[in-house]
PDB file of C-alpha atoms and ligand atoms in Angstrom:
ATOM      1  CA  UNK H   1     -40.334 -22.260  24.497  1.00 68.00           C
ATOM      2  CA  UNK H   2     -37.541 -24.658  24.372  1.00 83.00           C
ATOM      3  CA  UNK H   3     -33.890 -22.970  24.375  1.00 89.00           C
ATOM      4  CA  UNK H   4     -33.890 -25.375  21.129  1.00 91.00           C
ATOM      5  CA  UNK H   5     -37.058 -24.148  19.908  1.00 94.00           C
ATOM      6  CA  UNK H   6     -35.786 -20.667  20.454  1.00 96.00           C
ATOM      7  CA  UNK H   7     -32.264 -21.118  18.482  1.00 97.00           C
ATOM      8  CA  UNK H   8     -34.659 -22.278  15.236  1.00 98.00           C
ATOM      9  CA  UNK H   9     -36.480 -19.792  15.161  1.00 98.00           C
ATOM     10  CA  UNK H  10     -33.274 -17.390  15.160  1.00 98.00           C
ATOM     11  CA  UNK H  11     -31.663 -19.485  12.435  1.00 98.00           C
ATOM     12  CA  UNK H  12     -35.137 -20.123  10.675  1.00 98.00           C
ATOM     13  CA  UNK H  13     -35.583 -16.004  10.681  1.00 98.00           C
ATOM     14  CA  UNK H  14     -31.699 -15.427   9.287  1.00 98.00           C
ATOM     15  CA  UNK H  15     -32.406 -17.656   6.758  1.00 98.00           C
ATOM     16  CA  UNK H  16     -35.271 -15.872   5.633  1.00 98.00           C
ATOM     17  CA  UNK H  17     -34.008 -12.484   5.862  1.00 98.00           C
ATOM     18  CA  UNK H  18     -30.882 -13.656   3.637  1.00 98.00           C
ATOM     19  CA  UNK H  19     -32.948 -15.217   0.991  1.00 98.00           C
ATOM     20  CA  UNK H  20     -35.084 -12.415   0.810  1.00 98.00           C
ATOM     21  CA  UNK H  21     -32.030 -10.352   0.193  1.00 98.00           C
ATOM     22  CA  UNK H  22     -30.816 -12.604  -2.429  1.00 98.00           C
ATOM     23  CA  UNK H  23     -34.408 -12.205  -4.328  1.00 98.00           C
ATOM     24  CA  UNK H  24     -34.961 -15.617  -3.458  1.00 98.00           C
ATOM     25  CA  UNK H  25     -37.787 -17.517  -1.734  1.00 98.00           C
ATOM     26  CA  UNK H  26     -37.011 -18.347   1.846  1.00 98.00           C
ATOM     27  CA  UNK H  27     -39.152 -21.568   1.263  1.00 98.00           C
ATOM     28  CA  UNK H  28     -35.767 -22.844  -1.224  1.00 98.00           C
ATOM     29  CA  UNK H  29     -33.804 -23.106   1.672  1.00 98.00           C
ATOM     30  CA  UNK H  30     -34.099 -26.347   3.832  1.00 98.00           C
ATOM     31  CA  UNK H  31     -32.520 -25.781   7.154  1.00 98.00           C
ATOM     32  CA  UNK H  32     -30.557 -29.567   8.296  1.00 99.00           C
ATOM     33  CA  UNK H  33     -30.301 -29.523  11.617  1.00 98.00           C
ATOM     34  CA  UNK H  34     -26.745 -31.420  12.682  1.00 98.00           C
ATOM     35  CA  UNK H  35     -27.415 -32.995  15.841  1.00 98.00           C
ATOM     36  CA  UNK H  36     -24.163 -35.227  15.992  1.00 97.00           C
ATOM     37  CA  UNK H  37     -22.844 -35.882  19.234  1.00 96.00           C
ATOM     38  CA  UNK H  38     -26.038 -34.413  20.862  1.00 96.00           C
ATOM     39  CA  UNK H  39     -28.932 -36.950  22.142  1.00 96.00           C
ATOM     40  CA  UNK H  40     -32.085 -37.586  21.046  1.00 97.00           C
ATOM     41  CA  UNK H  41     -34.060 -35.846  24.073  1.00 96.00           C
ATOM     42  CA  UNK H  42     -31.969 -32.675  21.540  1.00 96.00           C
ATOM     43  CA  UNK H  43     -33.604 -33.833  18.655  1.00 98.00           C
ATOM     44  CA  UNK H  44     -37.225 -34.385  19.999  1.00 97.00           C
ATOM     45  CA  UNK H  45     -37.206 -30.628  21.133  1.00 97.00           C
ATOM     46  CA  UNK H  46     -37.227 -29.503  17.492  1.00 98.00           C
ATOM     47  CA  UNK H  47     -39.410 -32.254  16.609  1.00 98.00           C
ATOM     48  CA  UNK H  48     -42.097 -31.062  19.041  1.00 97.00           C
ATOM     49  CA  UNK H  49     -42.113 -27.268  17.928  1.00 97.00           C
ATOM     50  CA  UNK H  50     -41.908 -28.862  13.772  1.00 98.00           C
ATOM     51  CA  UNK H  51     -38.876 -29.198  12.389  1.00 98.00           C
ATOM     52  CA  UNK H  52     -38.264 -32.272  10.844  1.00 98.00           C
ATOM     53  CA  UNK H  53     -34.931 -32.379   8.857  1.00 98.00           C
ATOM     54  CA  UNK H  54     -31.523 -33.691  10.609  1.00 98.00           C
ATOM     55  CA  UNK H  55     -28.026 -34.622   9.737  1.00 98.00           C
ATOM     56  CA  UNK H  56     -25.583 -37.118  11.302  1.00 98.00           C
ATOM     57  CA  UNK H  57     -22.177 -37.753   9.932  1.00 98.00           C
ATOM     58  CA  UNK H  58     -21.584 -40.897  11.346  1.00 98.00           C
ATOM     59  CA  UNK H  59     -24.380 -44.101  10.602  1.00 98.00           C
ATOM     60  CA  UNK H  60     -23.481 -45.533  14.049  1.00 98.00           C
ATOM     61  CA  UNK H  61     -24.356 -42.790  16.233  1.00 98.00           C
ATOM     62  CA  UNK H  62     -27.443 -42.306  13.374  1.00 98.00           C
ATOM     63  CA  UNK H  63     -28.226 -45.905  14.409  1.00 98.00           C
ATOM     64  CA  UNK H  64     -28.568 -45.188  17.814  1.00 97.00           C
ATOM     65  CA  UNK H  65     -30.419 -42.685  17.819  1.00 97.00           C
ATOM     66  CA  UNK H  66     -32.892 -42.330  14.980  1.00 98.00           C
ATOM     67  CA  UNK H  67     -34.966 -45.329  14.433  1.00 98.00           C
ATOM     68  CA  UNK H  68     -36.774 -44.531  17.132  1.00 98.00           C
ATOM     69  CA  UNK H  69     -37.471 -41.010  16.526  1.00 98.00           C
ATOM     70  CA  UNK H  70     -38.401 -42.196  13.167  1.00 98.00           C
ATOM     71  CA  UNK H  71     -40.947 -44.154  14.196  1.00 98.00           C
ATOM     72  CA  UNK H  72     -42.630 -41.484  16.112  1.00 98.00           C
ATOM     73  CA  UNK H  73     -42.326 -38.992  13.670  1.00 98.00           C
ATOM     74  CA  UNK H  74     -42.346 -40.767  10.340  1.00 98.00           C
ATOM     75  CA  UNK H  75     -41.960 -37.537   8.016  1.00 98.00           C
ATOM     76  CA  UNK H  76     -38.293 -36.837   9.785  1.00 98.00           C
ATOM     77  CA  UNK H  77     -36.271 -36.837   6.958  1.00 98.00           C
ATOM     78  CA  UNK H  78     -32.385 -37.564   7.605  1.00 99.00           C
ATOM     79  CA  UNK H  79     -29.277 -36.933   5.953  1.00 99.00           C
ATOM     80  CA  UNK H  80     -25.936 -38.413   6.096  1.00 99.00           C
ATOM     81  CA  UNK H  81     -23.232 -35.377   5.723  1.00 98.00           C
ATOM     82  CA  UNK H  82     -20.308 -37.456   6.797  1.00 98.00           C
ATOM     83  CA  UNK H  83     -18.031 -39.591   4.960  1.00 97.00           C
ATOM     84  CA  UNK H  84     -19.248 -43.502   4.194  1.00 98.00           C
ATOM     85  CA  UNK H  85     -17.621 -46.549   4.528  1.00 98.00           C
ATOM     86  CA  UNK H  86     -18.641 -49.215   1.928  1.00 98.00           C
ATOM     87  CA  UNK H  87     -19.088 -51.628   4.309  1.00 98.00           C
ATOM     88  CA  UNK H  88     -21.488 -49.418   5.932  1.00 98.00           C
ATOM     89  CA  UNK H  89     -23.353 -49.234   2.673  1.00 98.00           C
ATOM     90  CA  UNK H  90     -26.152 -51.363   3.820  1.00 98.00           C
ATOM     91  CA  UNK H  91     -26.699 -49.458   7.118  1.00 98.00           C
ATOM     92  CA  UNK H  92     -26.884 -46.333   5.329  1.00 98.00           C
ATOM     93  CA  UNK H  93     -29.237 -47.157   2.785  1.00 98.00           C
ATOM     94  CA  UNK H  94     -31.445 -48.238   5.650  1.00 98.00           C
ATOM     95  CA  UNK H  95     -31.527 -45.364   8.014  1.00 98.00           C
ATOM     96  CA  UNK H  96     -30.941 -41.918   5.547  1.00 98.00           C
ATOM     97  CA  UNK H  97     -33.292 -40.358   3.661  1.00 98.00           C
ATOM     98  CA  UNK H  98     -30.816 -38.599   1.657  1.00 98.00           C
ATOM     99  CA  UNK H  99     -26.585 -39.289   1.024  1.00 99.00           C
ATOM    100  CA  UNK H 100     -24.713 -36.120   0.869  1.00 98.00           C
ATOM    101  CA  UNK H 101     -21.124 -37.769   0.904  1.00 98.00           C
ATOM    102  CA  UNK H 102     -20.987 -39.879  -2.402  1.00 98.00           C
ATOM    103  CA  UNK H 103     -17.119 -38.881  -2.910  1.00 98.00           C
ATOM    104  CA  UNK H 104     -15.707 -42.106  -5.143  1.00 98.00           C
ATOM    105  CA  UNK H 105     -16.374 -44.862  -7.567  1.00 97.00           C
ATOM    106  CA  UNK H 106     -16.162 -47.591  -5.730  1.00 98.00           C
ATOM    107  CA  UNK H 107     -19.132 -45.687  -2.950  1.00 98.00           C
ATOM    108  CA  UNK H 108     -21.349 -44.830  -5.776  1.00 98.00           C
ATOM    109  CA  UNK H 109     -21.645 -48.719  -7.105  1.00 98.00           C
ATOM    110  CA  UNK H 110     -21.700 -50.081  -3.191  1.00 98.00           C
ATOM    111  CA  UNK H 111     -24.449 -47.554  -2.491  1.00 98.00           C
ATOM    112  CA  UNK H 112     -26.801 -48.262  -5.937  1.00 98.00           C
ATOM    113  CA  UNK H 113     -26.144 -52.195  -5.155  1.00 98.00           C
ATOM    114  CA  UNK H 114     -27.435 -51.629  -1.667  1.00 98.00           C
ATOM    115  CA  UNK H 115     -30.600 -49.868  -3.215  1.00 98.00           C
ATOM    116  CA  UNK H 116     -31.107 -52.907  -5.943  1.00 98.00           C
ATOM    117  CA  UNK H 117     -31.676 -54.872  -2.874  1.00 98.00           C
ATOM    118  CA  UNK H 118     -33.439 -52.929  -0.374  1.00 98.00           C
ATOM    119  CA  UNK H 119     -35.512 -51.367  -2.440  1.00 98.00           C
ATOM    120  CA  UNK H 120     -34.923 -47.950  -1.360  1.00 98.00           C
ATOM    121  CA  UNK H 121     -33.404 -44.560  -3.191  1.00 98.00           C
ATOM    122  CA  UNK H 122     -32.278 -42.626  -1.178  1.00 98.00           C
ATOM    123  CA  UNK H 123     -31.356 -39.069  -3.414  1.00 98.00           C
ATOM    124  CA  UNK H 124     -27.823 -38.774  -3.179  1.00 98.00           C
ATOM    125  CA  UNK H 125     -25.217 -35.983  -3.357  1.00 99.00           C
ATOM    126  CA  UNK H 126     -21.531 -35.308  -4.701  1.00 99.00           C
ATOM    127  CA  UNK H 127     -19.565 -34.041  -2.310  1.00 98.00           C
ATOM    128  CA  UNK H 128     -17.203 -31.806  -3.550  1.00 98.00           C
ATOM    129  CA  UNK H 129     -13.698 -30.996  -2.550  1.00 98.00           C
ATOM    130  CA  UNK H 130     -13.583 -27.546  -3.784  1.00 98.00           C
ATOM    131  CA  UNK H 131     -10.578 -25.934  -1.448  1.00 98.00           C
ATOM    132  CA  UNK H 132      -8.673 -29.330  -3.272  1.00 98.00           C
ATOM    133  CA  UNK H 133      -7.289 -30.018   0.512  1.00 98.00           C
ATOM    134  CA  UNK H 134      -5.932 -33.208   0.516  1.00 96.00           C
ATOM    135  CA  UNK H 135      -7.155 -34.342   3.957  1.00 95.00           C
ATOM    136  CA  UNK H 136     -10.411 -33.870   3.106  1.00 96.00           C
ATOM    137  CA  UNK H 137     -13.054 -36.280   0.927  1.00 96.00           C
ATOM    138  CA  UNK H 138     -14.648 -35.056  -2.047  1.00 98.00           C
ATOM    139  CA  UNK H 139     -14.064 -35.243  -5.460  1.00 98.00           C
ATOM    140  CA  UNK H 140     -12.104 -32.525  -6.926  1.00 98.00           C
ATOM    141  CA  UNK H 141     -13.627 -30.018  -9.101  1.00 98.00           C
ATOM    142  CA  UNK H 142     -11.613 -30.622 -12.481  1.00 98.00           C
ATOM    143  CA  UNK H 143     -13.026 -35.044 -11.906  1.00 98.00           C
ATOM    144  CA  UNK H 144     -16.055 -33.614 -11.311  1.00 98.00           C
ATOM    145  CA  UNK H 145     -18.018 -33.433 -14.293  1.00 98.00           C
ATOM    146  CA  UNK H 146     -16.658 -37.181 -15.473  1.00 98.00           C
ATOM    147  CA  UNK H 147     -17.889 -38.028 -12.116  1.00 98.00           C
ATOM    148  CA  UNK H 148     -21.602 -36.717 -12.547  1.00 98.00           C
ATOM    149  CA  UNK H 149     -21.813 -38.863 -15.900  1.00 98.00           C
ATOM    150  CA  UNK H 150     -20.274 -41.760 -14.647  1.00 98.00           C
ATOM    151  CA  UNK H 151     -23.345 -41.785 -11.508  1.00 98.00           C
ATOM    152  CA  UNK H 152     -25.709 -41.229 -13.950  1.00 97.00           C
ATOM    153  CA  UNK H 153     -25.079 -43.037 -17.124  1.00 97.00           C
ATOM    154  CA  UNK H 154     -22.968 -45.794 -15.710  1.00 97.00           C
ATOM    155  CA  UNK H 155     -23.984 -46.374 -11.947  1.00 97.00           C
ATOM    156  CA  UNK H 156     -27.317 -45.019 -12.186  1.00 97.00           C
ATOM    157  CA  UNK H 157     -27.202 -43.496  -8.900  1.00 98.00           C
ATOM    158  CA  UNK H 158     -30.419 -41.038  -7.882  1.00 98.00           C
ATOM    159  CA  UNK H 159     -28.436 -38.046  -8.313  1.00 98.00           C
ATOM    160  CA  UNK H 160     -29.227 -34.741  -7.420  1.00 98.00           C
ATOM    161  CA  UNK H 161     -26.886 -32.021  -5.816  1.00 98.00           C
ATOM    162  CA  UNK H 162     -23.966 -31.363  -4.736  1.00 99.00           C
ATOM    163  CA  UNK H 163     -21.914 -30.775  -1.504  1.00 98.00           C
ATOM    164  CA  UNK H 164     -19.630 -28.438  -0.122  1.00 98.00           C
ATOM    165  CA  UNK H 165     -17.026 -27.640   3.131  1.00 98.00           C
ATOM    166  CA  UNK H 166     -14.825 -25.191   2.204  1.00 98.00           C
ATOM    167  CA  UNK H 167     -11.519 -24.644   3.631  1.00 97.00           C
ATOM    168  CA  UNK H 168     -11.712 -23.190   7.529  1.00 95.00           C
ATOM    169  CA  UNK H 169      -9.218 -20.435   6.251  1.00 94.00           C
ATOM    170  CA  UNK H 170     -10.386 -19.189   3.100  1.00 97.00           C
ATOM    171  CA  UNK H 171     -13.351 -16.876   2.171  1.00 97.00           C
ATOM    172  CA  UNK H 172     -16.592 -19.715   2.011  1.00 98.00           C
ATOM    173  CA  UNK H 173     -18.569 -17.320  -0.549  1.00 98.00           C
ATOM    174  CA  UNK H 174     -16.014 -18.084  -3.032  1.00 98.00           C
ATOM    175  CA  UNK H 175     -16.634 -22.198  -2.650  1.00 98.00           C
ATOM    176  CA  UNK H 176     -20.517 -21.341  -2.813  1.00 98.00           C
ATOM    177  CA  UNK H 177     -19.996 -19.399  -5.803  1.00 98.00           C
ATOM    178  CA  UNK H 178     -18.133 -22.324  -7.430  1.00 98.00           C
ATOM    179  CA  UNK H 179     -19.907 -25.287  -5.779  1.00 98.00           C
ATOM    180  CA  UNK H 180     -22.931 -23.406  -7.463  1.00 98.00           C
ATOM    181  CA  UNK H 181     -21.178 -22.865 -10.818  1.00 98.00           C
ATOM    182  CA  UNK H 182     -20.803 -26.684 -10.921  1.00 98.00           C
ATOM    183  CA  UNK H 183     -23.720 -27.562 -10.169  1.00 98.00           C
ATOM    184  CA  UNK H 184     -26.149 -25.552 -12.706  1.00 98.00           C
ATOM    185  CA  UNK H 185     -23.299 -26.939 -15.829  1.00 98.00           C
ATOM    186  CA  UNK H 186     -24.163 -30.364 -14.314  1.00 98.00           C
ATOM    187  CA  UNK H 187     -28.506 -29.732 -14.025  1.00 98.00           C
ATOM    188  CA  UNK H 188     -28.199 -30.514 -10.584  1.00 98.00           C
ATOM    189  CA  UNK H 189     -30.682 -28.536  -8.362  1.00 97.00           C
ATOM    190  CA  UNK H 190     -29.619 -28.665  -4.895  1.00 98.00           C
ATOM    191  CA  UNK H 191     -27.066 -27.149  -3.001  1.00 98.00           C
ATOM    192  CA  UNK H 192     -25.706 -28.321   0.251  1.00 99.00           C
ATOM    193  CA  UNK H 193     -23.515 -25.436   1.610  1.00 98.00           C
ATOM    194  CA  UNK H 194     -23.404 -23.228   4.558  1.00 98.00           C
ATOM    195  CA  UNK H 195     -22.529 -24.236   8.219  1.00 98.00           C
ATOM    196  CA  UNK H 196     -22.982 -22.308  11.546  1.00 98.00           C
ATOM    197  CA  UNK H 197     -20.432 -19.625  10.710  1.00 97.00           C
ATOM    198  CA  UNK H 198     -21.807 -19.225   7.016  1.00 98.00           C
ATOM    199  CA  UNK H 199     -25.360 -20.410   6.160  1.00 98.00           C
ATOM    200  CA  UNK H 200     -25.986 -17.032   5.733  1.00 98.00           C
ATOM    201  CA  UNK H 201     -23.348 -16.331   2.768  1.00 98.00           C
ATOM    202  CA  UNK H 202     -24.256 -19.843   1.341  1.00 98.00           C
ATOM    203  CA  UNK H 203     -27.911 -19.095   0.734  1.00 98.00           C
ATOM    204  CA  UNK H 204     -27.288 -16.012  -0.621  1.00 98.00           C
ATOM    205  CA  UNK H 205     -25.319 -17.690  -3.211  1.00 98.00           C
ATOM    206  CA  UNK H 206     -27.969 -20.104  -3.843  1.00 98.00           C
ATOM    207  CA  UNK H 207     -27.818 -22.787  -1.314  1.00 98.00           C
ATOM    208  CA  UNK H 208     -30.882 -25.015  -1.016  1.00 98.00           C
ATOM    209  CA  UNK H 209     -29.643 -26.643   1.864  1.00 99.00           C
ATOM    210  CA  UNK H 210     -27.947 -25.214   5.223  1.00 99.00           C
ATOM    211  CA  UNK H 211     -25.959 -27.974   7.219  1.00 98.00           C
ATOM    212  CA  UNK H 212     -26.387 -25.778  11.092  1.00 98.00           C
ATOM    213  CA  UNK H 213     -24.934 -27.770  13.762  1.00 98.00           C
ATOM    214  CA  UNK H 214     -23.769 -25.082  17.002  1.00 97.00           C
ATOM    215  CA  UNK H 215     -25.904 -22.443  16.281  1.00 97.00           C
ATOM    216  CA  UNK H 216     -28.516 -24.719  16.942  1.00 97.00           C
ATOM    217  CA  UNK H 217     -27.641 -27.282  19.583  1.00 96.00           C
ATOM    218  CA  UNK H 218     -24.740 -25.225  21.070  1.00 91.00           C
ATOM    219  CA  UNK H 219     -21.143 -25.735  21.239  1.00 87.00           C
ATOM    220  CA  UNK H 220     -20.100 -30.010  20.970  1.00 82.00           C
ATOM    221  CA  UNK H 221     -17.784 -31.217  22.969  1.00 74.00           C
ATOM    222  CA  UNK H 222     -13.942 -31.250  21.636  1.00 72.00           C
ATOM    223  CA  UNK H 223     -13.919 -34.477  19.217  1.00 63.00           C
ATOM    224  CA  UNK H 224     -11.200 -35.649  16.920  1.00 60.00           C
ATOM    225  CA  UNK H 225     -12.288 -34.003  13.340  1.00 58.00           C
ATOM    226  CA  UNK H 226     -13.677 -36.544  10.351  1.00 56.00           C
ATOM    227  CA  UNK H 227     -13.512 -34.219   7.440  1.00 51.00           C
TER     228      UNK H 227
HETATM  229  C1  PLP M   1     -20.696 -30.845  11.940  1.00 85.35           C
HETATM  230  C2  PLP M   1     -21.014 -30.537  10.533  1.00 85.35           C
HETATM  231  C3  PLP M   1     -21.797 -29.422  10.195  1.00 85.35           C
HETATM  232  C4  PLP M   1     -22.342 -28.434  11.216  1.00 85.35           C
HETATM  233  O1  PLP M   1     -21.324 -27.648  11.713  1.00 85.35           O
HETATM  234  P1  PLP M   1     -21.601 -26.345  12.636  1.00 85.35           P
HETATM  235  O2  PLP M   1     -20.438 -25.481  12.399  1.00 85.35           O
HETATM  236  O3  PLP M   1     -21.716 -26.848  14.025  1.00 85.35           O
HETATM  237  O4  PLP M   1     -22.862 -25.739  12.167  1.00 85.35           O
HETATM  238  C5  PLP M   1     -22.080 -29.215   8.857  1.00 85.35           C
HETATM  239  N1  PLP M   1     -21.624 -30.042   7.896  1.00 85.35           N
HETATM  240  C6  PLP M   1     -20.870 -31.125   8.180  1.00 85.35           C
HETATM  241  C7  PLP M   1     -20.405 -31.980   7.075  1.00 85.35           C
HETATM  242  C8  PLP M   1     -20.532 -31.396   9.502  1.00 85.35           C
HETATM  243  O5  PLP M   1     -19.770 -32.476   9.768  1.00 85.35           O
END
């Protein structure tokens, strides 16, 4: 086996063992492998032992390296997890499976135009700025639930979870917990939360998603942080 292949099943087996702590069914719990600034030889090695669910935070270096793989495996199913230009609506629309950075209006109506005319939903996420840090994107919890109405009723947006990075100093279970909270007084299902350092935590408090990055692919090399 792969080094790769070896990490996932370590991950895949954590994951397991904390659902099954939590009472909950390890098979609720997607694993998204973050493969940004890793290349695509990365990527195949996962492909080629099964996994098939990734995450990019940045459409260009998505670009670049998906469409291919895509081709080849057409059941890979990507997410965006980093923040969106609207003027990289379009490109996003095209590429992602799934949106897990709506964070404003004026995204929400760029995104559901783009969909109008491509014909294609991706299921989208609210990212929430629960630590309320103001260098970070998200909407803030108390906007939050005039938010979820406004995609629905208003922008008709294919809602369905929401999304969380908690503050790198501050206890993540208490985010979960409230990311969570949110969520099940909005009917939203999924639950984006948990990173290297805390997938654990996050799917005992219900995640349905884990966003692992390093203790996958390894360490990335130093890059200017896009929070
Ligand atoms: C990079 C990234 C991750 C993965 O981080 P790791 O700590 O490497 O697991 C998860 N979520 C988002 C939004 C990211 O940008």
């Amino acid at each position: 086996m792969s080094a790769g292949a070896d990490r996932l099943a370590e991950v895949s087996r954590h994951i397991a063992e904390a659902a099954q702590a939590a009472n909950r069914n390890p098979a609720d719990v997607t694993l998204v492998a973050v493969s940004k600034t890793h290349g695509a030889d990365r990527v195949r090695e996962l492909l080629e032992v099964g996994h098939r669910v990734f995450g990019e935070n940045r459409v260009q270096e998505a670009q670049g390296k998906f469409p291919e793989l895509k081709a080849a495996w057409p059941d890979l199913e990507l997410h965006l997890i980093g923040p969106l230009q609207t003027n990289k609506a379009r490109d996003a629309v095209e590429l992602f499976d799934i949106i897990q950075s709506v964070d404003r209006e004026k995204l929400a109506t760029a995104l559901v135009k783009e969909m109008d005319r491509l014909g294609r939903r991706p299921a989208c996420y609210i990212q929430v700025n629960t630590g309320e840090e103001p260098q970070k994107a998200g909407i803030l919890p108390k906007d939050l639930d005039t938010f979820v109405a406004a995609c629905r009723d208003q922008y008709q947006l294919p809602l369905v979870g929401l999304m969380c990075i908690p503050p790198v100093d501050e206890e993540p279970a208490l985010h979960f917990a409230l990311l969570a909270k949110m969520a099940a007084r909005n009917g939203l299902t999924k639950l984006s939360m948990g990173m290297s350092a805390d997938y654990e935590t996050a799917v005992r408090l219900g995640a349905t998603h884990v966003r692992v990055g390093s203790a996958l692919f390894g360490a990335r090399p130093p890059l200017p942080v896009h929070a």
